[in-house]
CSV table of C-alpha atoms in Angstrom, one decimal:
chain,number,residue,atom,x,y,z
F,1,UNK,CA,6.6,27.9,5.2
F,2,UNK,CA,3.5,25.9,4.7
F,3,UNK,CA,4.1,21.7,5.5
F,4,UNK,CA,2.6,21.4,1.6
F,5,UNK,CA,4.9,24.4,0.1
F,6,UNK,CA,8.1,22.7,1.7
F,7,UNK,CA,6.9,19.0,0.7
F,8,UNK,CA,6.7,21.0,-2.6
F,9,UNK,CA,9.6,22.7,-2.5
F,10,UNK,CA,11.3,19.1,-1.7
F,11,UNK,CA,10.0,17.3,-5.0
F,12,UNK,CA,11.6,20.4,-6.4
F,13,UNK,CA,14.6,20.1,-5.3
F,14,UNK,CA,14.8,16.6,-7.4
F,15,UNK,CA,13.6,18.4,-10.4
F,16,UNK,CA,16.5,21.5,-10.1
F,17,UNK,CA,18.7,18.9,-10.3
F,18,UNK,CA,17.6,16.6,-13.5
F,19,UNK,CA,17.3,20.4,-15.1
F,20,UNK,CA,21.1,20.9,-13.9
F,21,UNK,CA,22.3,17.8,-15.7
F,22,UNK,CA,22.8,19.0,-19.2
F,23,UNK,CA,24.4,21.9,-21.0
F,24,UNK,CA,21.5,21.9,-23.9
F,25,UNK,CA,18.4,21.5,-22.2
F,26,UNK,CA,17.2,19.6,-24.8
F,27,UNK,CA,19.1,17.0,-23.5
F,28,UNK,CA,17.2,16.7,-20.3
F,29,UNK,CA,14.5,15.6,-22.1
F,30,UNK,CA,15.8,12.6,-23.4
F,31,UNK,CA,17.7,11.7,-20.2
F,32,UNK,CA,14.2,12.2,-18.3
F,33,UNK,CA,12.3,9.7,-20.8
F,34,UNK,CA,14.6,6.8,-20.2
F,35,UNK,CA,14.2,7.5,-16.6
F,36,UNK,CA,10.4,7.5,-17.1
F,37,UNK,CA,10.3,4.4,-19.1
F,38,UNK,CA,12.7,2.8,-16.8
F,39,UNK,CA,9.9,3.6,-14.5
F,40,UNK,CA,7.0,2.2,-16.1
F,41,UNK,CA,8.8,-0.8,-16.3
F,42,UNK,CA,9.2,-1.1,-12.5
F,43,UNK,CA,5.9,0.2,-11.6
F,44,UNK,CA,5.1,-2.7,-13.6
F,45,UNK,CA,6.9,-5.2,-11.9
F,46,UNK,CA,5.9,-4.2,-9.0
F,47,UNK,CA,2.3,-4.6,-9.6
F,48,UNK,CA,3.3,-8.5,-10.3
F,49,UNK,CA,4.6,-8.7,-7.3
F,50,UNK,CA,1.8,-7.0,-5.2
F,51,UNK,CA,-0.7,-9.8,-7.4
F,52,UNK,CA,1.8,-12.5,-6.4
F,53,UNK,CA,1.4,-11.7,-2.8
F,54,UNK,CA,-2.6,-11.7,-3.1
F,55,UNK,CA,-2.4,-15.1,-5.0
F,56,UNK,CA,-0.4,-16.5,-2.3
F,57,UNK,CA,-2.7,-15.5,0.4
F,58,UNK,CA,-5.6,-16.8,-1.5
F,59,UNK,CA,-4.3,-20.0,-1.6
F,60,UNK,CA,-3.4,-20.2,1.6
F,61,UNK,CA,-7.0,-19.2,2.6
F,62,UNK,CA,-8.3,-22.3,0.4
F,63,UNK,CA,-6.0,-24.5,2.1
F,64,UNK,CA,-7.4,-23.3,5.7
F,65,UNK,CA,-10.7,-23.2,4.5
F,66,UNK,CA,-10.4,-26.9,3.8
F,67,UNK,CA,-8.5,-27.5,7.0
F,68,UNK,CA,-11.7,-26.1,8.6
F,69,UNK,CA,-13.9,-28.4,7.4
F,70,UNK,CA,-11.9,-31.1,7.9
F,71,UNK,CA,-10.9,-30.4,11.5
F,72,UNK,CA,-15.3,-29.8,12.6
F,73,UNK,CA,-15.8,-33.6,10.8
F,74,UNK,CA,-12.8,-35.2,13.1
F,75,UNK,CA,-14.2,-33.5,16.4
F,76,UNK,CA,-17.8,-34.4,15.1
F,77,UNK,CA,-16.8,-38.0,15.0
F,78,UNK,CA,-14.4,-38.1,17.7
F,79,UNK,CA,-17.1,-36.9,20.3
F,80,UNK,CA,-19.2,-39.5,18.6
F,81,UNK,CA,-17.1,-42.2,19.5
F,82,UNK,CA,-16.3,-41.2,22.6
F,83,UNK,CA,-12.3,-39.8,22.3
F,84,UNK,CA,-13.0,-36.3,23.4
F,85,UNK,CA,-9.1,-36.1,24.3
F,86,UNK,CA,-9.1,-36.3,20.0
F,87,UNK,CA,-11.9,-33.9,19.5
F,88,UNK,CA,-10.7,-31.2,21.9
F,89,UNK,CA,-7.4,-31.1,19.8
F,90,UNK,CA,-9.7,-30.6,16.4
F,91,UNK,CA,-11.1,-27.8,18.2
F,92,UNK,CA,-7.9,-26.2,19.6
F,93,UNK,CA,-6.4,-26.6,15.6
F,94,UNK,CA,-9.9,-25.2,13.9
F,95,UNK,CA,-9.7,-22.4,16.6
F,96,UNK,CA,-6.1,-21.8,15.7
F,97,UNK,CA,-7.4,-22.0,11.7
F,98,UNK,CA,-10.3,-19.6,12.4
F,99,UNK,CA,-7.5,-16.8,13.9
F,100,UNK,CA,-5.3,-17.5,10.6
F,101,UNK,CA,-8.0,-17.1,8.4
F,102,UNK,CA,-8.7,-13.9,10.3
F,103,UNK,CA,-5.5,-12.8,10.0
F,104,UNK,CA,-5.3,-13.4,6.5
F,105,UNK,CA,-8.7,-11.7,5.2
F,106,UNK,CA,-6.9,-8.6,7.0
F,107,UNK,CA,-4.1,-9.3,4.5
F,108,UNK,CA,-5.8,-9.5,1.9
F,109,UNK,CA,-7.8,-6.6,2.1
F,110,UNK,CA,-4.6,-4.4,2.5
F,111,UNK,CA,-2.6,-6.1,-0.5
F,112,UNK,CA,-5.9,-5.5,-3.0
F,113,UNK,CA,-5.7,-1.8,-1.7
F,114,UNK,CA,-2.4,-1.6,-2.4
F,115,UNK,CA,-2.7,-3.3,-6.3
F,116,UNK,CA,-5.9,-1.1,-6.9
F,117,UNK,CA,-4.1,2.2,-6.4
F,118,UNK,CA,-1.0,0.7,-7.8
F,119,UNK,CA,-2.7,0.4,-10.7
F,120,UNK,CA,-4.3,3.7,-10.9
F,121,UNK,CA,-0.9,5.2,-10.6
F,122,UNK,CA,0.2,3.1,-13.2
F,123,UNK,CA,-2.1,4.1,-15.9
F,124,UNK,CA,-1.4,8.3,-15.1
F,125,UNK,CA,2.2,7.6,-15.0
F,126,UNK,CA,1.4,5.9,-18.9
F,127,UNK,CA,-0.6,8.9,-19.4
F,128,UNK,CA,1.9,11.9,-18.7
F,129,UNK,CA,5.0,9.5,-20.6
F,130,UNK,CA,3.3,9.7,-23.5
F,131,UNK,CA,2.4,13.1,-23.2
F,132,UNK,CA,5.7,14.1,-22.2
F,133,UNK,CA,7.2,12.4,-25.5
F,134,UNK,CA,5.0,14.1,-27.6
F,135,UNK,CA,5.7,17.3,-26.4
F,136,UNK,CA,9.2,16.3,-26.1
F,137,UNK,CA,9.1,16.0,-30.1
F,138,UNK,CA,7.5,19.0,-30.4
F,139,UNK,CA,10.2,21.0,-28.3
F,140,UNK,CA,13.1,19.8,-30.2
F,141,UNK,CA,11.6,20.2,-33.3
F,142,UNK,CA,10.6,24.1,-32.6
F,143,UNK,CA,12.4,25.9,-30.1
F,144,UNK,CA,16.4,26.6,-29.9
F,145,UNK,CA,17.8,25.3,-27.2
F,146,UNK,CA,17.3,29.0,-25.4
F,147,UNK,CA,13.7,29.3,-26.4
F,148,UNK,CA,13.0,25.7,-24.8
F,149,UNK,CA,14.3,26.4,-21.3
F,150,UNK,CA,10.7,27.6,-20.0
F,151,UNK,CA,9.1,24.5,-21.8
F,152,UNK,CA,11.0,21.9,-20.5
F,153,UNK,CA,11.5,22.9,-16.9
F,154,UNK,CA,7.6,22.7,-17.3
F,155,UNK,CA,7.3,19.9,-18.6
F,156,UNK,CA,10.0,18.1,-16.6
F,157,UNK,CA,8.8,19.6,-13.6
F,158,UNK,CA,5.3,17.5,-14.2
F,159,UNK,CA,6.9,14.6,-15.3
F,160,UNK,CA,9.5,14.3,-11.8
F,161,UNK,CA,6.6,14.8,-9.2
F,162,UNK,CA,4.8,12.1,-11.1
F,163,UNK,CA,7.5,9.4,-10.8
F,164,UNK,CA,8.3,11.0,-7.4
F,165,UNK,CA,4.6,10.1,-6.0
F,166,UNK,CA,4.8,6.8,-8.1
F,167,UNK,CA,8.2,5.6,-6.3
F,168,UNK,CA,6.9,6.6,-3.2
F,169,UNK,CA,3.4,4.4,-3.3
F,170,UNK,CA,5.8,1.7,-4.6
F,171,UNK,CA,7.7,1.6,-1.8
F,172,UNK,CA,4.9,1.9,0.1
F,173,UNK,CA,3.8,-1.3,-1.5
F,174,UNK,CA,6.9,-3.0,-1.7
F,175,UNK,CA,7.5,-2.9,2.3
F,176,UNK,CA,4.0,-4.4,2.9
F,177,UNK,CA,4.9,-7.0,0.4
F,178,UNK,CA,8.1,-7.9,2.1
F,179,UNK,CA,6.3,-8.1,5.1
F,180,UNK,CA,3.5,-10.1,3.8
F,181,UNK,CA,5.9,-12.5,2.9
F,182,UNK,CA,7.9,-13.1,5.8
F,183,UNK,CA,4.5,-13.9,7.8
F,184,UNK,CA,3.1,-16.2,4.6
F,185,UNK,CA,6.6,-17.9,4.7
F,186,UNK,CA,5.8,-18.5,8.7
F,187,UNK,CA,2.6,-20.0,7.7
F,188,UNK,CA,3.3,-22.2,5.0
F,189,UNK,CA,5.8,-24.0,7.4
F,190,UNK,CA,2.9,-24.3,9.9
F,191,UNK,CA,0.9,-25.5,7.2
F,192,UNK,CA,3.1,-28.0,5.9
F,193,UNK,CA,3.3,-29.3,9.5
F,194,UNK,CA,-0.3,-30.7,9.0
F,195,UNK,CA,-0.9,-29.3,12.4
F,196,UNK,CA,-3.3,-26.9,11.0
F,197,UNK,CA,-4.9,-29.7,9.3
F,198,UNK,CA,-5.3,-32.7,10.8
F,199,UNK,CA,-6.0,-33.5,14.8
F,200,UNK,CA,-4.7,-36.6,14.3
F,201,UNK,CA,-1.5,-35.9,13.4
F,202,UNK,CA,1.0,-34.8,16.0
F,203,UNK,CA,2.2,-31.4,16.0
F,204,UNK,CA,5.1,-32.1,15.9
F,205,UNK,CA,7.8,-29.5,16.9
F,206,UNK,CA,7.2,-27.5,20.1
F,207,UNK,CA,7.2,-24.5,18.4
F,208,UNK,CA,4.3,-25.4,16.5
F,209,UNK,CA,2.6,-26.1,19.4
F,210,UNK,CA,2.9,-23.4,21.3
F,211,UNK,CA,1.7,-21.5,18.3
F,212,UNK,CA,-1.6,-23.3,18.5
F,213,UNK,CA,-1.6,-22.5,22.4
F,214,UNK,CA,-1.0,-19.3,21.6
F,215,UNK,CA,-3.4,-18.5,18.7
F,216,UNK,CA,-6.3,-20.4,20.7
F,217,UNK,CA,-8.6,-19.4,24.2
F,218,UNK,CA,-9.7,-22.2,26.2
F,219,UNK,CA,-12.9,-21.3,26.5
F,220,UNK,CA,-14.9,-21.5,23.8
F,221,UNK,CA,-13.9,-24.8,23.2
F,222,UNK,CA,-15.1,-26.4,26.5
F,223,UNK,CA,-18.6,-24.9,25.4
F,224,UNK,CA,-18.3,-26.0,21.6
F,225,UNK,CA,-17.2,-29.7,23.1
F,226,UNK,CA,-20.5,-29.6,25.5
F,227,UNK,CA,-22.6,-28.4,22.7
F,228,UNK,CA,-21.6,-31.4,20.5
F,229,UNK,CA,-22.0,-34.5,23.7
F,230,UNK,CA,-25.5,-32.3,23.7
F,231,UNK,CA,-26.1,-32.7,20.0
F,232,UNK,CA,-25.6,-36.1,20.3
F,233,UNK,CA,-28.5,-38.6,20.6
F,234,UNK,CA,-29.3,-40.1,24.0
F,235,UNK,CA,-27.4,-43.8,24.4
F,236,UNK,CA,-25.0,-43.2,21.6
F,237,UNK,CA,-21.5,-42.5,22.7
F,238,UNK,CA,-19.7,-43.1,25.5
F,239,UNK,CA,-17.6,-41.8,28.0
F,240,UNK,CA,-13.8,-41.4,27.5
F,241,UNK,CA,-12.2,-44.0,29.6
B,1,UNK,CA,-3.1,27.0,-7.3
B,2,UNK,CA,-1.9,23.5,-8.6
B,3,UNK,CA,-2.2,20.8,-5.9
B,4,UNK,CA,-0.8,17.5,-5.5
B,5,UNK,CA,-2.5,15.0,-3.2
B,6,UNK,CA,0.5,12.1,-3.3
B,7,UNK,CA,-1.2,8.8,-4.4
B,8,UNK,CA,-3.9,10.8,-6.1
B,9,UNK,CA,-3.1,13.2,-8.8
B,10,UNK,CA,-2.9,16.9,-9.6
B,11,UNK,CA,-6.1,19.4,-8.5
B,12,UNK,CA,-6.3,22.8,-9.4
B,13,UNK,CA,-7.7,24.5,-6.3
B,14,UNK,CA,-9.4,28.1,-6.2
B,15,UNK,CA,-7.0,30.8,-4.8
B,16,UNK,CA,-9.9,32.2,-2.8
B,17,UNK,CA,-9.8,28.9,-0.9
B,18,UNK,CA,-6.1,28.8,0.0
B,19,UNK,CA,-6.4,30.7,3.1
B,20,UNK,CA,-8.8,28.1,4.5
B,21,UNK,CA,-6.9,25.2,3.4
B,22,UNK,CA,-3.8,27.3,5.0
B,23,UNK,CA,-5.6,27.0,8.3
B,24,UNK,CA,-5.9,23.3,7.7
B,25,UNK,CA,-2.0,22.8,6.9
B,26,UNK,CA,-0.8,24.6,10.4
B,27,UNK,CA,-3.1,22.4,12.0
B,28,UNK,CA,-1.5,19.2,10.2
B,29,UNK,CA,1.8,20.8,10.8
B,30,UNK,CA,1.0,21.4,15.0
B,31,UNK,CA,-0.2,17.4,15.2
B,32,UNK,CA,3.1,16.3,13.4
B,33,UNK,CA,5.1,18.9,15.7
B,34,UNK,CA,3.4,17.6,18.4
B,35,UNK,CA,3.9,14.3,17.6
B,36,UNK,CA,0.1,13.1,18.3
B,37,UNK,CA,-1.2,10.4,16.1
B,38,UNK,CA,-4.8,11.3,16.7
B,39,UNK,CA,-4.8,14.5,16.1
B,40,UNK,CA,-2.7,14.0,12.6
B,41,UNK,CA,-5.4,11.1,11.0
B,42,UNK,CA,-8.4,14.0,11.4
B,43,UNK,CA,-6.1,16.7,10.3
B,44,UNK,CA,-4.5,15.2,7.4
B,45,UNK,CA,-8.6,14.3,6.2
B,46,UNK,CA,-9.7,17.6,6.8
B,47,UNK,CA,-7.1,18.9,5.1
B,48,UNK,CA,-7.2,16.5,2.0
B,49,UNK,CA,-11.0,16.4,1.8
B,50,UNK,CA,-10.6,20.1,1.8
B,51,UNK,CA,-8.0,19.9,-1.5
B,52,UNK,CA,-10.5,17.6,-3.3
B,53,UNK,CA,-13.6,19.5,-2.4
B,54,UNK,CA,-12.0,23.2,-3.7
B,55,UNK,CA,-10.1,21.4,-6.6
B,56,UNK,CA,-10.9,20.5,-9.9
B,57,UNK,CA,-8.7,17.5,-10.8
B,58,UNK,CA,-6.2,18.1,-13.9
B,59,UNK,CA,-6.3,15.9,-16.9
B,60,UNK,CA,-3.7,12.9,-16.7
B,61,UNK,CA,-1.9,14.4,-19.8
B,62,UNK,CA,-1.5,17.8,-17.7
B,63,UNK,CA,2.4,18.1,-17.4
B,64,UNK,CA,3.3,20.4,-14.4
B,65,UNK,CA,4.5,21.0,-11.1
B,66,UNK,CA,2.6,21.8,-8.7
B,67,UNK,CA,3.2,24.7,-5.4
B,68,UNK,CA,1.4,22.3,-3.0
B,69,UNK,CA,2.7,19.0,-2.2
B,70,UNK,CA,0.1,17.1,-0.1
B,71,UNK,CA,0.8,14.2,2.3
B,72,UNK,CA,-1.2,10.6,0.8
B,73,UNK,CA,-4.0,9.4,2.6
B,74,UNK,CA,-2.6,6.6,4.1
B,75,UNK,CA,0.4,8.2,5.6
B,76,UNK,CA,1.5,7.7,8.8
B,77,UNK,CA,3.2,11.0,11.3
B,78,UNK,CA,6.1,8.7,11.1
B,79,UNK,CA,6.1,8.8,7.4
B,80,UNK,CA,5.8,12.6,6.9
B,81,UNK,CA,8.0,13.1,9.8
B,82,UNK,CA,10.4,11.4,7.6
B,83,UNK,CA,9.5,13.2,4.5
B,84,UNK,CA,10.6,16.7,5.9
B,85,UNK,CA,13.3,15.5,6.8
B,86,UNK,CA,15.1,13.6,4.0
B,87,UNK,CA,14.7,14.8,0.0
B,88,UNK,CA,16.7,11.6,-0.5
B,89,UNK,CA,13.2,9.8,0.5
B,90,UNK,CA,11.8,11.0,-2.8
B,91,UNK,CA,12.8,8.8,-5.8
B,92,UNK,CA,12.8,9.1,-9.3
């Protein structure tokens, strides 16, 4: 069998038994609407959460953004004055800001992906409840319970692979959240070290510091230290004693 | 034939197209089997862009199952892999 008939064949599965659950199956159709709405609800919820997560890395990009700024004016002035042991630590930290902010565009991207078709699965889930509780209406109002059958394994058979999909794109969702998290969690600490924010303040716990190692070359910021003693006019300054 | 693309709704796709998109499914289906990443991203878009391109999508009122299941876009092997193997993995 074909890998779509037996993913098929799978969501089917799921829908035999809802069918199976009633001796009128009339029933079924009220059991699968509070399943649906129960749904709805949580599709919902989860689409908080996902905008939660995006808020939270938003903020956390203003705060580096900041951080930035404020780390290029302290290596600025330290090179002025002379403390290049200062302004090479601004450097390392803005380096180590840059690679976080990186980092967290990457993030972002991914979580709005995930809230945009979140939401598109939202609104057809909406679409195919209310649908299914109109013709829900309409089959207990019509048909004997005999008559129905065809109907509602029809329309219960739409209704499951819907919520099926859904769930699935939810979990989806809800794993990258989780892991979203843990690695926001990681950074707020590191932020609320001030390491990431201040070359003047000590990094405090090793750990921290061997982040910044870790997120940061050597390199470039040798050259971006020569390029500022360059920018600097002839006299001013002096040499770090 | 009713398709479902997961993550993207319901098409309904020509019958005189389903051999072609049958020639796309084994070939999804060998890159899964053999258990090469590669091969299973440019199947799994040849095989969806195929769906969409043959299919007219049904209206989001349209309540019914569908005889093709596809794999979302996104989806990793891993994830399909563990798909086939588990109904449990399907909620609701």
């Amino acid at each position: 069998m074909s890998l779509s008939r037996r993913i098929a064949a799978l969501f089917r599965i799921k829908v035999t038994k809802a069918l199976n659950r009633a001796e009128d199956p009339r029933e079924v159709l009220d059991y699968s609407y509070e399943k649906q709405l129960e749904m709805l609800t949580k599709v919902n919820r989860g689409l908080a959460d996902v905008a939660t997560s995006r808020r939270r890395i938003e903020l956390q990009m203003d705060q580096l953004t900041s951080s930035s700024g404020l780390l290029s004016t302290q290596a600025r002035e330290a090179v002025a004055v002379g403390h290049e042991g200062l302004a090479r630590e601004a450097l390392t930290r803005r380096a180590a800001v840059t690679a976080q902010l990186a980092d967290l565009e990457a993030q972002k991207r991914s979580v709005q992906a995930d809230e945009e078709k979140l939401t598109v699965a939202a609104h057809r889930l909406k679409a195919k409840v209310e649908a299914f509780r109109t013709r829900k209406e309409t089959i207990k109002a019509t048909y004997t319970a005999a008559e129905a059958q065809s109907r509602i394994n029809e329309a219960v058979s739409g209704i499951s692979e819907e919520m099926g999909d859904v769930g699935m794109a939810m979990q989806r969702a809800e794993d990258r959240t989780t892991q979203l998290q843990a690695r926001a969690g990681a950074l707020d600490e590191l932020l609320a070290s001030g390491a990431l924010e201040d070359a003047t303040r000590p990094a405090g716990r090793d750990d921290i510091q061997e982040q910044l190692d870790q997120l940061t070359g050597g390199g470039e910021i040798e050259a971006e230290l020569s390029r500022m003693r360059a920018a600097l006019p002839p006299g001013s300054g002096k040499a770090e004693s | 034939m009713i398709t479902r693309i997961l993550g993207e709704g319901q098409f309904d796709v020509d019958e005189d197209r389903l051999s072609e998109l049958n020639v796309l499914d084994e070939a999804l289906q060998a890159a899964i089997d053999s258990g090469q990443e590669a091969a299973f991203d440019t199947s799994l878009r040849a095989l969806l862009d195929a769906a969409r391109r043959f299919g007219t999508p049904l209206p989001e009122t349209t309540l019914t199952g569908s005889e093709l299941v596809l794999p979302a876009q996104d989806s990793t092997l891993e994830q399909v892999r563990a798909l086939l193997g588990d109904e449990g993995l399907i909620p609701g």
